[in-house]
Short mmCIF file of N, CA and C in Angstrom, two decimals:
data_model
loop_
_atom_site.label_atom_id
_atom_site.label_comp_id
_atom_site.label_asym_id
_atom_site.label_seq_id
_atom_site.Cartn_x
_atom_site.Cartn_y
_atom_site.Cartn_z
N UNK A 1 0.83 -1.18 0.00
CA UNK A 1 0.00 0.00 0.00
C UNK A 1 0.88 1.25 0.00
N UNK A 2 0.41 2.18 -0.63
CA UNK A 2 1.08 3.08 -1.10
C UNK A 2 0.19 4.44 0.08
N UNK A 3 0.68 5.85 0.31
CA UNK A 3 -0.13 6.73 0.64
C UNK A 3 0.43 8.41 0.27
N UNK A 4 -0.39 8.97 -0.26
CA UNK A 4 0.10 10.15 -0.93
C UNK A 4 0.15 11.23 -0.04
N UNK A 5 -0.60 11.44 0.84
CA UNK A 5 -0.54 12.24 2.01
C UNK A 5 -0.32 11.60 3.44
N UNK A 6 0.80 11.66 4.37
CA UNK A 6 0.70 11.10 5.55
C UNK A 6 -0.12 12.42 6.91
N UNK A 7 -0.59 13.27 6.38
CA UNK A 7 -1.11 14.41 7.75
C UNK A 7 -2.45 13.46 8.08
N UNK A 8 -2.06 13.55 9.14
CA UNK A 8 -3.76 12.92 9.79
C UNK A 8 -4.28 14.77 10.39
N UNK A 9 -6.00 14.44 10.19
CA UNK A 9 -6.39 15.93 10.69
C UNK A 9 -7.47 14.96 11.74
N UNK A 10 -7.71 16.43 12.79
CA UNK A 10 -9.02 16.05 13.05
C UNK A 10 -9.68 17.32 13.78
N UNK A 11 -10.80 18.08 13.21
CA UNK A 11 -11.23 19.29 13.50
C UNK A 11 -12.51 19.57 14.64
N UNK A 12 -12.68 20.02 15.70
CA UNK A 12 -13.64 20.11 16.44
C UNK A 12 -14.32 21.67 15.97
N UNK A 13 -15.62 21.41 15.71
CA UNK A 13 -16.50 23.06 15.61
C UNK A 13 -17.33 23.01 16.16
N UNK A 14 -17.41 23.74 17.15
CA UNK A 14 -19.02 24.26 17.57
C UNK A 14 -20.50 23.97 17.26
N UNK A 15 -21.05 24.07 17.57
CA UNK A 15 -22.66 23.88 16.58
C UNK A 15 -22.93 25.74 16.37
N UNK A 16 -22.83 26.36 17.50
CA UNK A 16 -22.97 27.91 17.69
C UNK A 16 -21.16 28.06 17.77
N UNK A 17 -21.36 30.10 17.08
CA UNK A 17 -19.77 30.50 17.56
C UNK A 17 -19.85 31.22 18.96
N UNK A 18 -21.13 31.65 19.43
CA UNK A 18 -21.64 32.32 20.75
C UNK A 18 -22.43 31.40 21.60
N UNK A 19 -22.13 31.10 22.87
CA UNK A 19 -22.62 30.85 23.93
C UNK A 19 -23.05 31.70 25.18
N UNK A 20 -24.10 31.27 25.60
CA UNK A 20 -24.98 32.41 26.70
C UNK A 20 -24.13 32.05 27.87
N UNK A 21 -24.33 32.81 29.20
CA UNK A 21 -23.36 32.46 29.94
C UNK A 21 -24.34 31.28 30.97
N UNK A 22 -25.42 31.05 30.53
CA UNK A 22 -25.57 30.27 31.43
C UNK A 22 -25.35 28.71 30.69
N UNK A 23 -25.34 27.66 31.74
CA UNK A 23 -24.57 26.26 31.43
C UNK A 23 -25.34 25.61 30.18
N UNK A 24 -25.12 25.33 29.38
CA UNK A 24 -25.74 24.40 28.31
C UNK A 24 -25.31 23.57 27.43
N UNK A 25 -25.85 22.35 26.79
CA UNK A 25 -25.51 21.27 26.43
C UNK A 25 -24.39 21.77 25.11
N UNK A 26 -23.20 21.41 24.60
CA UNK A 26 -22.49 21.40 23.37
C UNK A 26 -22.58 20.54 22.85
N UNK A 27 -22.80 20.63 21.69
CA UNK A 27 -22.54 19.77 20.20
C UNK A 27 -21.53 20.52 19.57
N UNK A 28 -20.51 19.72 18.62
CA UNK A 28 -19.40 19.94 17.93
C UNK A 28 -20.02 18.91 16.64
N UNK A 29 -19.26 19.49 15.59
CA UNK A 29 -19.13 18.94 14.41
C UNK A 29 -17.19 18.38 14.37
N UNK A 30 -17.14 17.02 13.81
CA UNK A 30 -15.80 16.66 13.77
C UNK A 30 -15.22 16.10 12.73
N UNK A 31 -14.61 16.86 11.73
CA UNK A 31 -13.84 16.67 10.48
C UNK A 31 -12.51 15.98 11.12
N UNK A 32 -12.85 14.60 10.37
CA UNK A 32 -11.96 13.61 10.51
C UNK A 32 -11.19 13.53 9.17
N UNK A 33 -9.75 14.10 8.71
CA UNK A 33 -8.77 13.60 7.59
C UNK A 33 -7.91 12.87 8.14
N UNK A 34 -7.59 11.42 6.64
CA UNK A 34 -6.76 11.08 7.16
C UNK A 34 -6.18 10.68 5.50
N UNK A 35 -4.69 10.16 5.65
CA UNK A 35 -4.46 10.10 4.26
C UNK A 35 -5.35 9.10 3.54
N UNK A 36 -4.50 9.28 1.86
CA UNK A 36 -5.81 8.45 1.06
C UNK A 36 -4.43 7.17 1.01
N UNK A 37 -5.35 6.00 0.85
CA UNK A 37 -4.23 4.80 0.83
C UNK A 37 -4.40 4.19 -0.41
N UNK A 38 -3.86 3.44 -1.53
CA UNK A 38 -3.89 3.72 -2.66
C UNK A 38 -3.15 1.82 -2.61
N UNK A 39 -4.48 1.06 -2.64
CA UNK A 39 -3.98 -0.30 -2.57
C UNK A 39 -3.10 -0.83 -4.05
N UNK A 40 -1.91 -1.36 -3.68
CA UNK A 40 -1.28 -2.13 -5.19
C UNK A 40 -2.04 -3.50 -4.94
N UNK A 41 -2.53 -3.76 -5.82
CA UNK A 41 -3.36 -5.05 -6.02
C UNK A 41 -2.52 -6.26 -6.48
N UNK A 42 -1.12 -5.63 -7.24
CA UNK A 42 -0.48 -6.81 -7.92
C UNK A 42 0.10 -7.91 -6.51
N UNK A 43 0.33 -6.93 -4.95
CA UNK A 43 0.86 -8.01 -4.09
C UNK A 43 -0.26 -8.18 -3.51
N UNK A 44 -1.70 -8.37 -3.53
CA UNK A 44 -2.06 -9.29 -2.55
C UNK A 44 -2.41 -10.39 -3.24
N UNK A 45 -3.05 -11.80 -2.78
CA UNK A 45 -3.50 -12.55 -3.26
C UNK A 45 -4.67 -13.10 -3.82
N UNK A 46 -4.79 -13.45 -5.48
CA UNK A 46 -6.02 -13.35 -5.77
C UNK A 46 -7.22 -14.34 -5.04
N UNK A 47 -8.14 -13.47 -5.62
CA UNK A 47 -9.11 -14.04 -4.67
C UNK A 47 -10.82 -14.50 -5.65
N UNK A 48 -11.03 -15.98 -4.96
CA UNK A 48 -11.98 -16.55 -5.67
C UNK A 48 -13.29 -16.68 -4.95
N UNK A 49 -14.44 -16.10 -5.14
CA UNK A 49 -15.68 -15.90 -4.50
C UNK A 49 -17.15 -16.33 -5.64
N UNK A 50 -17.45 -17.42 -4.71
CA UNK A 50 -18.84 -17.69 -5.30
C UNK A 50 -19.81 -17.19 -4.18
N UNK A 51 -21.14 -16.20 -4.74
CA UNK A 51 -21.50 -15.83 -4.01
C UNK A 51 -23.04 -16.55 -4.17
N UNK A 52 -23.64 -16.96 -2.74
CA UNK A 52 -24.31 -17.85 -3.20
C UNK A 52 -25.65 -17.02 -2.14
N UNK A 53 -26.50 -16.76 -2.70
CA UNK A 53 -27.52 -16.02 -2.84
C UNK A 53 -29.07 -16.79 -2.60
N UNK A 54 -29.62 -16.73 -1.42
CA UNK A 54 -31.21 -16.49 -1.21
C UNK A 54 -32.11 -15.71 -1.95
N UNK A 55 -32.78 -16.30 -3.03
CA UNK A 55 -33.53 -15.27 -3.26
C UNK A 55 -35.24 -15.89 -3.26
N UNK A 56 -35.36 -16.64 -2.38
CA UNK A 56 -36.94 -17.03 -1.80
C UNK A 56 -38.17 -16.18 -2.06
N UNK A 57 -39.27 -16.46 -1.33
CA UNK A 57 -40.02 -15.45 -1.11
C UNK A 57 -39.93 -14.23 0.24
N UNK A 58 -39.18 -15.21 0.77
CA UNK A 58 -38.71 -14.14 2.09
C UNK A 58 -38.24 -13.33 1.77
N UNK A 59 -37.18 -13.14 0.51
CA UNK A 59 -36.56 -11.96 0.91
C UNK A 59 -36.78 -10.95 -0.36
N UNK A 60 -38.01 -10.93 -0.56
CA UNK A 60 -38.50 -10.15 -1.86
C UNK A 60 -38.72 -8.80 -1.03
N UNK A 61 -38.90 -7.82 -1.76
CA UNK A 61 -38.36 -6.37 -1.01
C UNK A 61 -37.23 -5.89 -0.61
N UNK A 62 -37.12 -5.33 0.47
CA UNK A 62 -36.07 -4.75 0.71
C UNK A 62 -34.75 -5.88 1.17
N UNK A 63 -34.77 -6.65 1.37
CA UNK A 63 -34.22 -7.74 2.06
C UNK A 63 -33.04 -8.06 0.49
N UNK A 64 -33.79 -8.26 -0.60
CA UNK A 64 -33.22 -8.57 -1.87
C UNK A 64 -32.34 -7.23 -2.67
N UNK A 65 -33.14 -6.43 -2.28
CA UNK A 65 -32.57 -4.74 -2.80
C UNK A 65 -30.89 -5.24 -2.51
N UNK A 66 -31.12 -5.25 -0.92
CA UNK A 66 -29.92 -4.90 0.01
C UNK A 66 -28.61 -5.86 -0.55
N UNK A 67 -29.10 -7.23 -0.78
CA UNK A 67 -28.30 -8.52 -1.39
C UNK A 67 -27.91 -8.38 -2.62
N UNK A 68 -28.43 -7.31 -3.88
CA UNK A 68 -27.83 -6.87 -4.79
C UNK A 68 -27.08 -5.64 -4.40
N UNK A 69 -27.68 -5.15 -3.59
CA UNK A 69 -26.32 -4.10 -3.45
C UNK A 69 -24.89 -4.17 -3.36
N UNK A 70 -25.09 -4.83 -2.17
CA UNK A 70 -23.93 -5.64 -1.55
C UNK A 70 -22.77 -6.15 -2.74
N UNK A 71 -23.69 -7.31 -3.02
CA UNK A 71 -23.50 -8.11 -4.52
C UNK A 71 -22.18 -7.28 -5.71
N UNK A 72 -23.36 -6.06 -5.92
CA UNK A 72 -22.43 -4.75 -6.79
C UNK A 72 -21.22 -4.43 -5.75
N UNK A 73 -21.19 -4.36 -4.75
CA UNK A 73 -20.09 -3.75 -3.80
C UNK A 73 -19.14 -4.56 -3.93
N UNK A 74 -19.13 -5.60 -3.37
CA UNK A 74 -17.95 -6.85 -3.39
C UNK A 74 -17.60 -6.57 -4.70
N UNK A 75 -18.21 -7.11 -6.05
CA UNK A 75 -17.73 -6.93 -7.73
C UNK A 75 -17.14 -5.98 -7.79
N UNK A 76 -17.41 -4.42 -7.48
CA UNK A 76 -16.34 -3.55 -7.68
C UNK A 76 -14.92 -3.48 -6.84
N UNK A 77 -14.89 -4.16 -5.62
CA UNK A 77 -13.82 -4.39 -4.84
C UNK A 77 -12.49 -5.23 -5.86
N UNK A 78 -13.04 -6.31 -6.90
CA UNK A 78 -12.50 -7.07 -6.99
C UNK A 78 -11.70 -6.82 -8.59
N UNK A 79 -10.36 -7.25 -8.26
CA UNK A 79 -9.60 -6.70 -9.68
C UNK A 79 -9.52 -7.93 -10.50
N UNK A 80 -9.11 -7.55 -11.74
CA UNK A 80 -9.43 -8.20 -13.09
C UNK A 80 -8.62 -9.68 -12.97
N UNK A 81 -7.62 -9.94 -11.79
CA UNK A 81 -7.23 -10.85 -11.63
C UNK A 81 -7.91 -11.72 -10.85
N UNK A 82 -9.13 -11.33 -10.01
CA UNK A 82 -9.82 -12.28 -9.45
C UNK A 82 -10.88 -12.77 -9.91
N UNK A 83 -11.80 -13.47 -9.26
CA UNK A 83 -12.77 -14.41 -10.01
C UNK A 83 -14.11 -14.53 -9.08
N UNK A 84 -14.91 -14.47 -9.91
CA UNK A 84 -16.49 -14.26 -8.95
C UNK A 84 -17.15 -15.21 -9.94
N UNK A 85 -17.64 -15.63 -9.25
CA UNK A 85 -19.51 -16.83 -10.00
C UNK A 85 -20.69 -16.78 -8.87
N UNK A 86 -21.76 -16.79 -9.15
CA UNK A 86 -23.08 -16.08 -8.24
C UNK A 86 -24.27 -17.58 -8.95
N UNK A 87 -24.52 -17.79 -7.52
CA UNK A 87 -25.43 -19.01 -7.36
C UNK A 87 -26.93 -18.37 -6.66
N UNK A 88 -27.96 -19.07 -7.47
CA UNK A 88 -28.85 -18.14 -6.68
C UNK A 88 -30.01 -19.34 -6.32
N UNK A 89 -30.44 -19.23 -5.60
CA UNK A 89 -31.44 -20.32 -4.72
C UNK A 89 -32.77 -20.20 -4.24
N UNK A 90 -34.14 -20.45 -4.99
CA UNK A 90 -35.51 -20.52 -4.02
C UNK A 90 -35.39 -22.05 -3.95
N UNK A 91 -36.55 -22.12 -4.33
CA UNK A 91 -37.27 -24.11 -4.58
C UNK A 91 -36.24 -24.65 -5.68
N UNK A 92 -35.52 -23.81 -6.46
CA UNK A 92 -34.32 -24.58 -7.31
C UNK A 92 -33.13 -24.16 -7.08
N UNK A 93 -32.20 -24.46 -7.84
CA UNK A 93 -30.53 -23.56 -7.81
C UNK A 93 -30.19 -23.17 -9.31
N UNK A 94 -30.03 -22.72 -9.11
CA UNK A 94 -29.08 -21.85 -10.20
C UNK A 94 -28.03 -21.23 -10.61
N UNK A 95 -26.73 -21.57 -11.27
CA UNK A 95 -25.74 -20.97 -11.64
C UNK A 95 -25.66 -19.96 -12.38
N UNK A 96 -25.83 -18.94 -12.12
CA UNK A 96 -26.01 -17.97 -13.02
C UNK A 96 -24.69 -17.15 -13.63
N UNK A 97 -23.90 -17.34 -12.58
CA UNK A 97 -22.83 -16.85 -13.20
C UNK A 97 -21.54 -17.93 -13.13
N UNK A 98 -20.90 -18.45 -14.38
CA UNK A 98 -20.20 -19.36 -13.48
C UNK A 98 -18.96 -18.45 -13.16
N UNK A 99 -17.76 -19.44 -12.69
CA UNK A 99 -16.84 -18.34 -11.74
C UNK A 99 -16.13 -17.95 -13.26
N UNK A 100 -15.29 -16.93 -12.82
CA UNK A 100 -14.94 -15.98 -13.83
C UNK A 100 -13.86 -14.98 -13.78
N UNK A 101 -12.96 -14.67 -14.10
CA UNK A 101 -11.92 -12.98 -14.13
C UNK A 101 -13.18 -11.95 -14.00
N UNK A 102 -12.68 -11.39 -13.04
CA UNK A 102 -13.84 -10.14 -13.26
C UNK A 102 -12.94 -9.04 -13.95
N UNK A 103 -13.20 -8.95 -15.42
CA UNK A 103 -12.74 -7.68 -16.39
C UNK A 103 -13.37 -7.04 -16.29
N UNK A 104 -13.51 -5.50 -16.41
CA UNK A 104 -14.53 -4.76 -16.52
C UNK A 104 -15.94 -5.37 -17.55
N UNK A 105 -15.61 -5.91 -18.37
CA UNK A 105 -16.49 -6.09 -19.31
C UNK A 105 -17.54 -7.58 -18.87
N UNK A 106 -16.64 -7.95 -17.74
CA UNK A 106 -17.51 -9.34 -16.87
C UNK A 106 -18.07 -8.49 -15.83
N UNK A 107 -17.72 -7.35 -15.11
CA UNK A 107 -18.82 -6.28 -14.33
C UNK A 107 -19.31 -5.97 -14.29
N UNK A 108 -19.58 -5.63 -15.69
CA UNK A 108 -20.65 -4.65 -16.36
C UNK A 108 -21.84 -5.72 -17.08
N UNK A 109 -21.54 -6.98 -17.25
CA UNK A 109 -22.45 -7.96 -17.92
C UNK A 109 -22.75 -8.60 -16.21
N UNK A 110 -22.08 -8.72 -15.51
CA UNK A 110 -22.39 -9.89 -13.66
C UNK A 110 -23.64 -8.53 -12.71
N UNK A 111 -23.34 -6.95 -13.05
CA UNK A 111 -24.18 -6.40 -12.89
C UNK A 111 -25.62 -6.70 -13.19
N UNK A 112 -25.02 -6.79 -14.50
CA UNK A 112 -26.63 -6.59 -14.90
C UNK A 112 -27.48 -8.06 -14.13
N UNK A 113 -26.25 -9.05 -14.72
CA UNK A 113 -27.64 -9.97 -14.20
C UNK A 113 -28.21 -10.20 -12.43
N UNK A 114 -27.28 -9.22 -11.67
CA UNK A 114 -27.51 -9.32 -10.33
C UNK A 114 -28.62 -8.76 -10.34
N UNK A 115 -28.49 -7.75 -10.87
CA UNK A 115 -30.15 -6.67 -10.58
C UNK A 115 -31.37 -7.30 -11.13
N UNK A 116 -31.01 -8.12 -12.02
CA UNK A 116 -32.48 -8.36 -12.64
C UNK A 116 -33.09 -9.92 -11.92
N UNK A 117 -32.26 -10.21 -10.52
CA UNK A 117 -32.84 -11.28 -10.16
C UNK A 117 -33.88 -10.90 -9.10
N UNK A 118 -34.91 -11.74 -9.36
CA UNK A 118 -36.55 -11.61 -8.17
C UNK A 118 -36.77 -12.69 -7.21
N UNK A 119 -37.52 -12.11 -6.47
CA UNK A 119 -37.77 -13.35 -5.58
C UNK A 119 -38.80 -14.66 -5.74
N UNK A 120 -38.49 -15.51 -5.07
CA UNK A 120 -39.16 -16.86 -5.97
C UNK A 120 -39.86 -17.29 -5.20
N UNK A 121 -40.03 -18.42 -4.64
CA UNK A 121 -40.79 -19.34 -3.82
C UNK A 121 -39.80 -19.68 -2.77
N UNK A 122 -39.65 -20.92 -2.27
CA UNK A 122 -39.54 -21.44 -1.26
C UNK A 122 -37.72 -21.82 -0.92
N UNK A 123 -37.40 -22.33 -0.22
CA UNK A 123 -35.99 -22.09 0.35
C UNK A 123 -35.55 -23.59 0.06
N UNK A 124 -34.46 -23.74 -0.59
CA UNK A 124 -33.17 -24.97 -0.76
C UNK A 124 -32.14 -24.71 -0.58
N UNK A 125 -31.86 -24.22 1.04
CA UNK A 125 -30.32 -23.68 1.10
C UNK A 125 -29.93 -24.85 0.87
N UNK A 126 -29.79 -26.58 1.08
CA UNK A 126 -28.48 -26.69 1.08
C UNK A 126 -28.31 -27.19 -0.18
N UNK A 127 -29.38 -27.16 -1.30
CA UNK A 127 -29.14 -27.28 -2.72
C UNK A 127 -27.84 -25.79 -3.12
N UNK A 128 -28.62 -24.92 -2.62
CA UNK A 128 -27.63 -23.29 -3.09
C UNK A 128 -26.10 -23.75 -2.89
N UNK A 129 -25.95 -24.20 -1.12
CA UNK A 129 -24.33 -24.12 -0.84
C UNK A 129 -24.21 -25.38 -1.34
N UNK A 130 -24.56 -26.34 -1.69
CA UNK A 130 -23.50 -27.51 -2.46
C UNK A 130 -23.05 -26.75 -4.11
N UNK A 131 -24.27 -26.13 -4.15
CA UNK A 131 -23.86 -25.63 -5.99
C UNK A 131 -22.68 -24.55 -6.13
N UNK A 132 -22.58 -24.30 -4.89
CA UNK A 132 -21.71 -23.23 -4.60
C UNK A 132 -20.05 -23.67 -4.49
N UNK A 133 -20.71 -24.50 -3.43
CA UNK A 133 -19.45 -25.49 -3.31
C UNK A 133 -18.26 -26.03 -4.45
N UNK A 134 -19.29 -26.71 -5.45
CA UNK A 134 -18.98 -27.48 -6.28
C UNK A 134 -18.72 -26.46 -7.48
N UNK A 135 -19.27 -25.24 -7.73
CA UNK A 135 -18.20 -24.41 -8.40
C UNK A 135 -16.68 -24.21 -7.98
N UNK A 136 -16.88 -23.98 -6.71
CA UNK A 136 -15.38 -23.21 -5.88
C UNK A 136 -14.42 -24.86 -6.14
N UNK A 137 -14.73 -25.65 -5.98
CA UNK A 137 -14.26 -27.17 -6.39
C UNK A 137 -13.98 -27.27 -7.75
N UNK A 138 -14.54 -27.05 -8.77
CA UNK A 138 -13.80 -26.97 -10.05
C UNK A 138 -13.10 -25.81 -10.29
N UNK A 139 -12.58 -24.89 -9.63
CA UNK A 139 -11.94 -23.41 -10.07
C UNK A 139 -10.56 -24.19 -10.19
N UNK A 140 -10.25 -23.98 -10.98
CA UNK A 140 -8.27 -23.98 -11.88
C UNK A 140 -7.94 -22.53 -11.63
N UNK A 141 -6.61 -22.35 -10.76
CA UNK A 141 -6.13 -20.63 -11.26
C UNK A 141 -5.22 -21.03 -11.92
#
């Protein structure tokens, strides 16, 4: 890891610049800087993630929003040397993505199909984690 600025800050302000003289509660606002850290990706070690996904009737709404979010979060974490495949699970399983280099151009296609998954019927976790499994079991790096 690399860092371009080493100053750490940290600022206390007031809520008011005038206080009455009699005793009363303070609030401060607190600007926290600290440097920016600027990860080299070539030394850590790549990394292989099947993400294996509920998508029942339980978790239709917000519950599912949150699991694609996420979903998108991890994918952008991950550099072109690592590898993602996404298993998704009600009453069946599904491989939807198998594992993969995430290139930009596998981000931008593993996006899309994260978002466009709905919620289904009924629950086969341990159909999901064996399918999961048994991807992460055939991965060759």
């Amino acid at each position: 890891m690399t860092t371009h600025n080493t100053q750490l800050g940290l600022i206390f302000t007031p809520e008011y610049e005038v206080l009455g003289a009699k005793p009363t509660k303070l609030t401060f606002n607190a600007h926290l800087s600290a440097p920016e850290v600027v990860e080299d990706t070539s030394k850590r070690s790549t990394i292989s993630l099947t993400a294996v996904i509920d998508k029942s009737g339980s978790m239709n709404g917000e519950k599912l929003e949150l699991v694609k979010r996420t979903c998108a979060f991890m994918l952008n974490q991950l550099s072109s040397q690592d590898k993602m495949g996404l298993v998704e699970y009600d009453s069946h399983v599904h491989e939807l993505i198998p594992l993969s280099r995430t290139s930009e151009l596998f981000k931008t296609e593993a996006k899309s199909v994260i978002e466009s998954m709905q919620a289904g019927s009924c629950t086969n976790l341990s159909g999901g984690l064996f399918k999961g499994v048994k991807q992460q079991q055939a991965n060759t790096f």
